[in-house]
Amino acid sequence: MRKGKRIHSFILYSILFALFMGLGLPTVVQASESNAKKGTAQNPYIITTDITYPPFEFQNDKKEYVGIDADIINAIAKDQGFEIEFRPLNFSAGLQALEANQVDGMISAMSINPEREESFDFSDPYYEAGTVMAISENNKEIQSYDDLNGKTVAVKVGTTGATFVEKLQEKYSIKVNQFEDSATMYQDVVSGHSDAVFDDYPVMAYAIQQGLKLQLPLEPEKGDVYGFAVNKGQNAELLDMFNTGLANIKEDGTYDNIIDQYLDSDEKGSQNGFFALIQKNWRELLNGLSKTLLLTVISFAIALLFGVVLGFFAASPYAILRGISRLYVTIMRGLPMLVLAFFIYFSIPELLNIKLTAFIAGVATLTLSSAAYISEQVRGGIEAVSGGQLEAARSLGMSYGKSMVRVVIPQAIKIMIPSLINQFVITLKDTSILSIIGIVELTQAGKIIIARTYSSGSMWIIIGLIYILIITFLTWLSTFIERKMINA
Amino acid sequence: MPKLVVKHLKKNFGDLEVLKDLNFEVEEGEVVCIIGPSGSGKSTFLRCMNRLEEITGGSVIIDGVDLADPSQNINKVRENIGMVFQHFNLFPHLTVLENIMLAPDELKDETSEETRKTALSLLETVGLSDKADVYPKSLSGGQKQRVAIARALAMKPDIMLFDEPTSALDPEMVGDVLEVMKKLAREGMTMLVVTHEMGFAKEVADHVVFMDEGYIMEEGTPDQVFNHPQNERTKDFLEKVLV
Ligand SMILES: Nc1ncnc2c1ncn2[C@@H]1O[C@H](COP(=O)(O)OP(=O)(O)OP(=O)(O)O)[C@@H](O)[C@H]1O
Ligand SMILES: [Mg+2]
């Protein structure tokens, strides 16, 4: 688990971490100055967990941190009588925070392995997670690994499950579909594209408990053990209390209750219906939508300015300005927006040694790309106003500038409005690409909800409908305004 | 001194020599008609007279000022040279009155009340007083061309250039436009008119120029050119158009 973090998420996390360091440092320094005894209400142990990694840690509807990790450390703290405070961080940021003594302990579904034992002291294992195979709820055919011969299997890139399937391939002929996230991978089996999926047992068991239409025909393989970690040589007292507490809660049944609560698949949650999904998640969807609109409006406004300038360059009598404009348009046309987004978000900060927030990188991506198309529309509009119009104005003695402003541009604008509206809609749709650099716009909000609810089917319909509705409304609105303007 | 002097005028489009060493003079108040076969360079020649085409060589001197000199403020020169196009080129986003008032409003030091008065009286001259507030798209071709003439006159030019002003018109519209041009000629305007209207040329022109293949082949009074052409090409051309 978590062996193969993707490269770009590593960079992303590093940036987030750097930001966090900047923000978090002063408070930490203050905390260590006070000499009060650790683990009291005034000076609680700071524990980091991942931001969201169900069923180990995630926020419930009341924005409280719950999950196997969160519940176990809470139960132990109660048993041992110390106070804790959660500081949720992405996994790799959490590791670095622990190493830098910014937090006292980390419980984050972390496998105990020799490399990590060099930097951290681990508690007794509190959980064993193995890879397990899941198949569709109504599949009766696959009952053992032998039955996988000739079948298609879904795995997540870089996971233990993927490694396990590679080993199976030595014996059987198995076709592998690779995925980047669990929810999409599960959906591939539910919708019948893949026959089976391999993933960590607790994650999959939890998903099934949440209503995912899969079943587990086999026991999990033996796998990694998870431990609670403190920095090497630090907080030995905390580690002792954790071990004692763990033993206690295992004995009195609290531990089993916690595990069953999240993983017992007999007690299935109801699969989220269409309207229940909207009802439970409308706030998140609305936030995503506002982000989408904000990105669109800001980017389009800047792109309009920039595009108009480039469009004038393209229609100008000066070869050098036309050249600049053509070069720009050629580059932007040739560049897929996804690549542009990655370039701006990952390459530019590295090359120029600067920090860019995802939002700024997103606005830059949309702006640069839309500006190229807008400039083409501006050029087209200017050229469509026949050369005769400019000549007539010039023959009266008006300068190039005056002729453009009074004669050519007013006509060009009318020609351009419909294609600019169209470009606005395209820009709005393009914002969905920015989910890839972690901006929580509408599409990414959908992905996050799916990661929690395993409801790809309904959720993508909802997201699609929201896009259609908002775009139809905006198109209607702009046509209305356009008509008003032309009549005026 | 002549109003307009053309000396050794040359015009190339890339490698194509369109005007080859033209020499030519126009006196103040004269009406000159330029005739010739298609592609002979008539429009190009006319467009060199207000530098809508860059001049390749030679000079075009108007009131002692050489247009070919790049340091000349061409906008100032153009204020005194009106031009009327074959396809009118009215500004479709402006009303008839606004079309006429646009350039004086932008360029002349007069109150907009004065500009307006001038514009209205010009509309009266071309017989379109009732069309002041309509947009060009509701006008007939002949009406459009008369507005275009009024627009050019609004800058109070002392030379007017016409490039086939009646070629794009239905026959029944041609007369009205020619009437307006005749009136202008009678009032003493210096006019250069590229035209296929031989009747107009015979009646109104003081001078007729026949162009072919980038040269002025023949020039003279209408009587000389139309009734006693010397050049074989002129004879050929006239035979074809006067059938
Ligand atoms: N902008 C241009 N670029 C290249 N060649 C041109 C350009 N304008 C005109 N020409 C060429 O110059 C020559 C003269 O054209 P011009 O329009 O002056 O002829 P014209 O006598 O007015 O003909 P018509 O009676 O058909 O209007 C033609 O061969 C034409 O193809
Ligand atoms: Mg012509």
Coordinates of N, CA, C and O in Angstrom, one line a residue, chain A residues 287-414:
Chain A
N287 N -20.2 24.1 -4.1 CA -18.9 24.7 -4.0 C -18.1 24.5 -5.3 O -17.4 25.3 -5.7
G288 N -18.2 23.2 -5.8 CA -17.5 22.9 -7.0 C -17.9 23.7 -8.1 O -17.1 24.3 -8.9
L289 N -19.2 23.9 -8.2 CA -19.8 24.7 -9.3 C -19.3 26.2 -9.2 O -19.0 26.8 -10.2
S290 N -19.3 26.7 -8.0 CA -18.8 28.1 -7.9 C -17.4 28.2 -8.3 O -17.0 29.2 -8.9
K291 N -16.6 27.2 -7.9 CA -15.2 27.2 -8.3 C -15.1 27.2 -9.9 O -14.3 27.9 -10.5
T292 N -15.9 26.3 -10.5 CA -15.9 26.3 -11.9 C -16.2 27.6 -12.6 O -15.6 28.1 -13.5
L293 N -17.3 28.2 -12.0 CA -17.7 29.5 -12.6 C -16.7 30.6 -12.4 O -16.4 31.4 -13.2
L294 N -16.1 30.6 -11.1 CA -15.0 31.6 -10.8 C -13.9 31.4 -11.8 O -13.4 32.4 -12.3
L295 N -13.4 30.2 -11.9 CA -12.3 29.9 -12.9 C -12.6 30.4 -14.3 O -11.8 31.1 -14.9
T296 N -13.9 30.1 -14.7 CA -14.3 30.5 -16.1 C -14.3 32.0 -16.2 O -13.7 32.5 -17.2
V297 N -14.9 32.7 -15.3 CA -15.1 34.1 -15.4 C -13.8 34.8 -15.4 O -13.5 35.7 -16.3
I298 N -13.0 34.5 -14.4 CA -11.7 35.2 -14.3 C -10.8 34.9 -15.5 O -10.3 35.8 -16.2
S299 N -10.7 33.6 -15.9 CA -9.9 33.3 -17.1 C -10.4 33.9 -18.3 O -9.6 34.4 -19.1
F300 N -11.7 33.9 -18.5 CA -12.2 34.4 -19.8 C -12.0 35.9 -19.8 O -11.7 36.4 -20.9
A301 N -12.2 36.6 -18.7 CA -12.0 38.0 -18.7 C -10.6 38.4 -19.1 O -10.3 39.3 -20.0
I302 N -9.6 37.7 -18.5 CA -8.2 38.0 -18.8 C -7.9 37.6 -20.3 O -7.3 38.3 -21.1
A303 N -8.4 36.4 -20.7 CA -8.2 35.9 -22.0 C -8.8 36.9 -23.1 O -8.2 37.0 -24.1
L304 N -9.9 37.5 -22.7 CA -10.5 38.4 -23.7 C -9.6 39.6 -23.9 O -9.4 40.0 -25.1
L305 N -9.1 40.2 -22.9 CA -8.1 41.3 -23.0 C -7.0 40.9 -23.9 O -6.6 41.5 -24.9
F306 N -6.4 39.8 -23.5 CA -5.1 39.3 -24.1 C -5.4 38.9 -25.6 O -4.7 39.2 -26.5
G307 N -6.6 38.2 -25.7 CA -6.9 37.8 -27.1 C -7.2 38.9 -28.0 O -6.9 38.8 -29.2
V308 N -7.9 40.0 -27.5 CA -8.2 41.1 -28.4 C -6.9 41.7 -28.8 O -6.7 42.0 -30.0
V309 N -5.9 41.9 -27.9 CA -4.6 42.5 -28.3 C -4.0 41.6 -29.4 O -3.5 42.1 -30.5
L310 N -3.9 40.3 -29.2 CA -3.3 39.4 -30.2 C -4.1 39.4 -31.5 O -3.5 39.3 -32.5
G311 N -5.4 39.5 -31.4 CA -6.2 39.6 -32.6 C -5.9 40.8 -33.4 O -5.8 40.7 -34.6
F312 N -5.7 41.9 -32.7 CA -5.3 43.1 -33.4 C -4.0 43.0 -34.1 O -3.7 43.5 -35.2
F313 N -3.1 42.4 -33.3 CA -1.7 42.1 -33.9 C -1.9 41.3 -35.2 O -1.4 41.6 -36.2
A314 N -2.8 40.3 -35.2 CA -3.0 39.4 -36.3 C -3.5 40.1 -37.5 O -3.3 39.8 -38.6
A315 N -4.4 41.2 -37.2 CA -5.0 41.9 -38.3 C -4.3 43.2 -38.7 O -4.7 43.9 -39.5
S316 N -3.1 43.4 -38.0 CA -2.5 44.7 -38.2 C -1.6 44.7 -39.5 O -1.4 43.6 -40.1
P317 N -1.3 45.9 -40.0 CA -0.5 45.9 -41.2 C 1.0 45.6 -41.0 O 1.8 45.5 -41.9
Y318 N 1.4 45.4 -39.7 CA 2.8 45.1 -39.4 C 3.2 43.6 -39.4 O 2.6 42.9 -38.6
A319 N 4.1 43.2 -40.2 CA 4.4 41.8 -40.3 C 4.9 41.3 -39.0 O 4.6 40.1 -38.6
I320 N 5.7 42.0 -38.2 CA 6.2 41.5 -37.0 C 5.1 41.2 -36.0 O 5.2 40.2 -35.3
L321 N 4.1 42.1 -35.9 CA 3.0 41.8 -34.9 C 2.2 40.6 -35.4 O 1.8 39.8 -34.6
R322 N 2.0 40.5 -36.7 CA 1.3 39.4 -37.2 C 2.1 38.1 -36.9 O 1.5 37.1 -36.5
G323 N 3.4 38.2 -37.0 CA 4.2 37.0 -36.7 C 4.1 36.6 -35.3 O 4.0 35.4 -35.0
I324 N 4.2 37.5 -34.3 CA 4.1 37.2 -32.9 C 2.7 36.5 -32.7 O 2.7 35.5 -32.0
S325 N 1.7 37.1 -33.2 CA 0.4 36.5 -33.0 C 0.3 35.1 -33.6 O -0.2 34.2 -32.9
R326 N 0.8 34.9 -34.8 CA 0.7 33.6 -35.4 C 1.5 32.6 -34.6 O 1.0 31.5 -34.4
L327 N 2.7 33.0 -34.1 CA 3.5 32.0 -33.4 C 2.8 31.6 -32.1 O 2.7 30.4 -31.8
Y328 N 2.2 32.6 -31.4 CA 1.5 32.3 -30.2 C 0.3 31.3 -30.5 O 0.2 30.3 -29.8
V329 N -0.5 31.6 -31.5 CA -1.6 30.8 -31.8 C -1.2 29.3 -32.2 O -1.8 28.3 -31.8
T330 N -0.1 29.3 -33.0 CA 0.4 28.0 -33.4 C 0.8 27.1 -32.2 O 0.5 25.9 -32.1
I331 N 1.5 27.7 -31.2 CA 1.9 27.0 -30.1 C 0.7 26.5 -29.3 O 0.6 25.3 -28.9
M332 N -0.2 27.4 -29.0 CA -1.3 27.1 -28.2 C -2.2 26.0 -28.8 O -2.8 25.2 -28.2
R333 N -2.4 26.1 -30.2 CA -3.2 25.2 -30.9 C -2.6 23.8 -30.8 O -3.3 22.8 -30.8
G334 N -1.2 23.7 -30.8 CA -0.6 22.5 -30.9 C -0.4 21.8 -29.5 O 0.0 20.7 -29.4
L335 N -0.9 22.5 -28.5 CA -0.6 22.0 -27.1 C -1.9 21.5 -26.5 O -2.8 22.3 -26.3
P336 N -2.0 20.2 -26.2 CA -3.2 19.7 -25.5 C -3.3 20.5 -24.1 O -2.3 20.7 -23.5
M337 N -4.5 20.8 -23.7 CA -4.7 21.6 -22.5 C -4.1 20.9 -21.3 O -3.6 21.5 -20.4
L338 N -4.3 19.6 -21.3 CA -3.8 18.8 -20.1 C -2.3 19.0 -20.0 O -1.7 19.2 -18.9
V339 N -1.5 19.0 -21.1 CA -0.1 19.1 -21.1 C 0.3 20.5 -20.6 O 1.2 20.8 -19.8
L340 N -0.5 21.5 -21.2 CA -0.3 22.9 -20.8 C -0.4 23.1 -19.3 O 0.4 23.7 -18.6
A341 N -1.5 22.5 -18.7 CA -1.8 22.6 -17.3 C -0.6 22.0 -16.5 O -0.1 22.6 -15.5
F342 N -0.1 20.8 -16.9 CA 1.0 20.2 -16.2 C 2.2 21.0 -16.3 O 3.0 21.2 -15.3
F343 N 2.4 21.5 -17.5 CA 3.6 22.4 -17.7 C 3.6 23.6 -16.8 O 4.6 23.9 -16.1
I344 N 2.4 24.2 -16.7 CA 2.4 25.4 -15.9 C 2.5 25.1 -14.4 O 3.2 25.7 -13.6
Y345 N 1.8 24.0 -14.0 CA 1.8 23.7 -12.6 C 3.1 23.0 -12.1 O 3.5 23.2 -10.9
F346 N 3.7 22.2 -12.9 CA 4.9 21.5 -12.4 C 6.2 22.0 -13.0 O 7.2 22.1 -12.2
S347 N 6.2 22.3 -14.3 CA 7.5 22.7 -14.9 C 7.9 24.1 -14.5 O 9.0 24.4 -14.1
I348 N 6.9 25.0 -14.6 CA 7.3 26.4 -14.3 C 7.8 26.7 -12.9 O 8.8 27.3 -12.8
P349 N 7.1 26.2 -11.9 CA 7.7 26.4 -10.6 C 9.1 25.8 -10.4 O 9.9 26.4 -9.8
E350 N 9.3 24.7 -11.1 CA 10.7 24.1 -11.0 C 11.7 24.9 -11.7 O 12.8 25.2 -11.2
L351 N 11.3 25.3 -13.0 CA 12.3 26.1 -13.8 C 12.6 27.5 -13.2 O 13.7 27.9 -13.2
L352 N 11.5 28.1 -12.7 CA 11.7 29.5 -12.2 C 11.9 29.6 -10.7 O 12.1 30.7 -10.2
N353 N 11.8 28.4 -10.1 CA 11.9 28.4 -8.6 C 10.9 29.3 -7.9 O 11.2 30.2 -7.1
I354 N 9.6 29.2 -8.4 CA 8.6 30.0 -7.7 C 7.5 29.0 -7.3 O 7.5 27.9 -7.7
K355 N 6.6 29.6 -6.5 CA 5.4 28.8 -6.1 C 4.2 29.2 -6.8 O 3.9 30.4 -6.9
L356 N 3.4 28.3 -7.3 CA 2.1 28.6 -7.9 C 1.0 27.8 -7.2 O 1.2 26.6 -7.0
T357 N -0.1 28.5 -6.8 CA -1.2 27.7 -6.3 C -1.9 27.0 -7.5 O -1.7 27.5 -8.6
A358 N -2.6 26.0 -7.2 CA -3.3 25.3 -8.3 C -4.3 26.2 -9.0 O -4.5 26.2 -10.2
F359 N -4.9 27.1 -8.2 CA -5.9 28.0 -8.8 C -5.2 28.9 -9.8 O -5.7 29.1 -10.9
I360 N -4.1 29.5 -9.4 CA -3.4 30.4 -10.3 C -3.0 29.7 -11.5 O -3.1 30.1 -12.7
A361 N -2.4 28.5 -11.3 CA -2.0 27.7 -12.5 C -3.2 27.4 -13.4 O -3.1 27.4 -14.6
G362 N -4.3 27.1 -12.8 CA -5.5 26.8 -13.5 C -6.0 28.0 -14.3 O -6.3 27.9 -15.5
V363 N -6.0 29.1 -13.7 CA -6.4 30.3 -14.4 C -5.4 30.6 -15.6 O -5.8 30.9 -16.7
A364 N -4.1 30.4 -15.3 CA -3.2 30.7 -16.4 C -3.4 29.7 -17.5 O -3.3 30.1 -18.7
T365 N -3.6 28.5 -17.2 CA -3.9 27.5 -18.3 C -5.0 27.9 -19.2 O -4.9 28.0 -20.4
L366 N -6.2 28.2 -18.5 CA -7.4 28.5 -19.3 C -7.2 29.8 -20.1 O -7.6 29.9 -21.2
T367 N -6.5 30.8 -19.4 CA -6.3 32.1 -20.0 C -5.5 31.9 -21.3 O -5.9 32.4 -22.4
L368 N -4.3 31.3 -21.1 CA -3.4 31.2 -22.3 C -4.1 30.5 -23.4 O -3.9 30.9 -24.6
S369 N -4.8 29.4 -23.1 CA -5.4 28.6 -24.2 C -6.6 29.4 -24.8 O -6.6 29.5 -26.0
S370 N -7.5 29.9 -24.0 CA -8.6 30.7 -24.6 C -8.2 31.9 -25.4 O -8.8 32.2 -26.4
A371 N -7.1 32.6 -24.9 CA -6.7 33.8 -25.6 C -6.3 33.5 -27.0 O -6.6 34.3 -27.9
A372 N -5.7 32.3 -27.3 CA -5.4 32.0 -28.7 C -6.6 31.9 -29.5 O -6.6 32.4 -30.6
Y373 N -7.6 31.2 -29.0 CA -8.8 31.1 -29.8 C -9.6 32.4 -30.0 O -10.1 32.7 -31.0
I374 N -9.6 33.2 -28.9 CA -10.3 34.5 -29.0 C -9.5 35.3 -30.0 O -10.2 36.0 -30.8
S375 N -8.2 35.3 -30.0 CA -7.5 36.1 -30.9 C -7.8 35.8 -32.4 O -7.9 36.6 -33.2
E376 N -8.0 34.5 -32.6 CA -8.4 34.1 -34.0 C -9.8 34.6 -34.3 O -10.1 35.0 -35.4
Q377 N -10.7 34.6 -33.3 CA -12.0 35.1 -33.6 C -12.0 36.6 -33.8 O -12.7 37.2 -34.7
V378 N -11.2 37.3 -33.0 CA -11.0 38.8 -33.2 C -10.5 39.1 -34.6 O -11.0 39.9 -35.4
R379 N -9.4 38.3 -35.0 CA -8.9 38.5 -36.3 C -9.9 38.2 -37.4 O -10.1 39.0 -38.3
G380 N -10.6 37.1 -37.2 CA -11.7 36.8 -38.2 C -12.7 37.9 -38.3 O -13.1 38.2 -39.4
G381 N -13.1 38.4 -37.1 CA -14.1 39.4 -37.1 C -13.6 40.7 -37.9 O -14.4 41.3 -38.7
I382 N -12.4 41.1 -37.6 CA -11.9 42.3 -38.2 C -11.8 42.1 -39.7 O -12.1 42.9 -40.5
E383 N -11.3 40.9 -40.1 CA -11.1 40.6 -41.5 C -12.4 40.5 -42.3 O -12.6 40.8 -43.4
A384 N -13.5 40.0 -41.5 CA -14.8 39.8 -42.1 C -15.4 41.2 -42.5 O -16.2 41.3 -43.4
V385 N -15.0 42.2 -41.7 CA -15.5 43.6 -42.1 C -14.7 43.9 -43.3 O -13.5 44.1 -43.2
S386 N -15.3 44.0 -44.4 CA -14.5 44.0 -45.7 C -13.5 45.1 -45.7 O -13.6 46.2 -45.1
G387 N -12.4 44.8 -46.4 CA -11.3 45.8 -46.6 C -11.9 47.1 -47.1 O -11.3 48.2 -46.9
G388 N -13.0 47.1 -47.8 CA -13.6 48.3 -48.4 C -14.0 49.3 -47.3 O -14.0 50.5 -47.5
Q389 N -14.4 48.8 -46.1 CA -14.8 49.6 -45.0 C -13.6 50.4 -44.5 O -13.7 51.6 -44.3
L390 N -12.5 49.8 -44.4 CA -11.3 50.5 -43.9 C -10.9 51.5 -45.0 O -10.5 52.6 -44.6
E391 N -10.9 51.1 -46.2 CA -10.5 52.0 -47.3 C -11.4 53.2 -47.4 O -10.9 54.4 -47.5
A392 N -12.7 53.0 -47.2 CA -13.6 54.1 -47.3 C -13.3 55.1 -46.1 O -13.2 56.3 -46.4
A393 N -13.0 54.6 -44.9 CA -12.7 55.5 -43.8 C -11.4 56.2 -44.0 O -11.3 57.4 -43.8
R394 N -10.4 55.4 -44.5 CA -9.1 56.0 -44.8 C -9.2 57.1 -45.9 O -8.5 58.1 -45.8
S395 N -10.0 56.9 -46.9 CA -10.1 57.8 -48.0 C -10.6 59.1 -47.6 O -10.5 60.2 -48.2
L396 N -11.3 59.1 -46.4 CA -11.9 60.4 -45.9 C -10.9 61.2 -45.1 O -11.2 62.3 -44.7
G397 N -9.7 60.6 -44.9 CA -8.7 61.2 -44.1 C -8.5 60.8 -42.7 O -7.7 61.3 -42.0
M398 N -9.3 59.8 -42.3 CA -9.2 59.3 -40.9 C -8.0 58.3 -40.8 O -7.7 57.6 -41.7
S399 N -7.3 58.4 -39.7 CA -6.1 57.6 -39.4 C -6.5 56.2 -39.3 O -7.7 55.8 -39.1
Y400 N -5.5 55.3 -39.3 CA -5.8 53.8 -39.1 C -6.5 53.6 -37.8 O -7.5 52.9 -37.8
G401 N -6.0 54.2 -36.7 CA -6.6 54.0 -35.4 C -8.0 54.5 -35.4 O -8.9 53.7 -35.0
K402 N -8.3 55.7 -35.8 CA -9.6 56.2 -35.8 C -10.6 55.3 -36.7 O -11.7 55.1 -36.3
S403 N -10.1 54.9 -37.8 CA -10.9 54.1 -38.7 C -11.2 52.8 -38.1 O -12.4 52.3 -38.2
M404 N -10.3 52.2 -37.4 CA -10.5 50.9 -36.7 C -11.6 51.1 -35.6 O -12.6 50.4 -35.5
V405 N -11.4 52.2 -34.8 CA -12.3 52.4 -33.6 C -13.7 52.8 -34.1 O -14.7 52.2 -33.5
R406 N -13.8 53.6 -35.1 CA -15.1 54.1 -35.4 C -15.9 53.2 -36.4 O -17.1 53.2 -36.5
V407 N -15.1 52.6 -37.3 CA -15.7 51.9 -38.4 C -15.6 50.3 -38.3 O -16.6 49.6 -38.3
V408 N -14.4 49.9 -38.2 CA -14.2 48.4 -38.3 C -14.6 47.7 -37.0 O -15.4 46.7 -37.0
I409 N -14.1 48.2 -35.8 CA -14.4 47.4 -34.6 C -15.9 47.3 -34.3 O -16.3 46.2 -33.9
P410 N -16.6 48.4 -34.3 CA -18.1 48.2 -34.0 C -18.7 47.1 -34.8 O -19.6 46.4 -34.3
Q411 N -18.3 47.0 -36.1 CA -18.9 46.0 -36.9 C -18.4 44.6 -36.6 O -19.1 43.6 -36.5
A412 N -17.1 44.6 -36.3 CA -16.4 43.3 -36.0 C -17.0 42.7 -34.7 O -17.2 41.5 -34.6
I413 N -17.3 43.6 -33.7 CA -17.8 43.1 -32.5 C -19.1 42.3 -32.7 O -19.3 41.2 -32.1
K414 N -20.0 42.9 -33.5 CA -21.3 42.2 -33.7 C -21.0 40.8 -34.4 O -21.7 39.9 -34.0

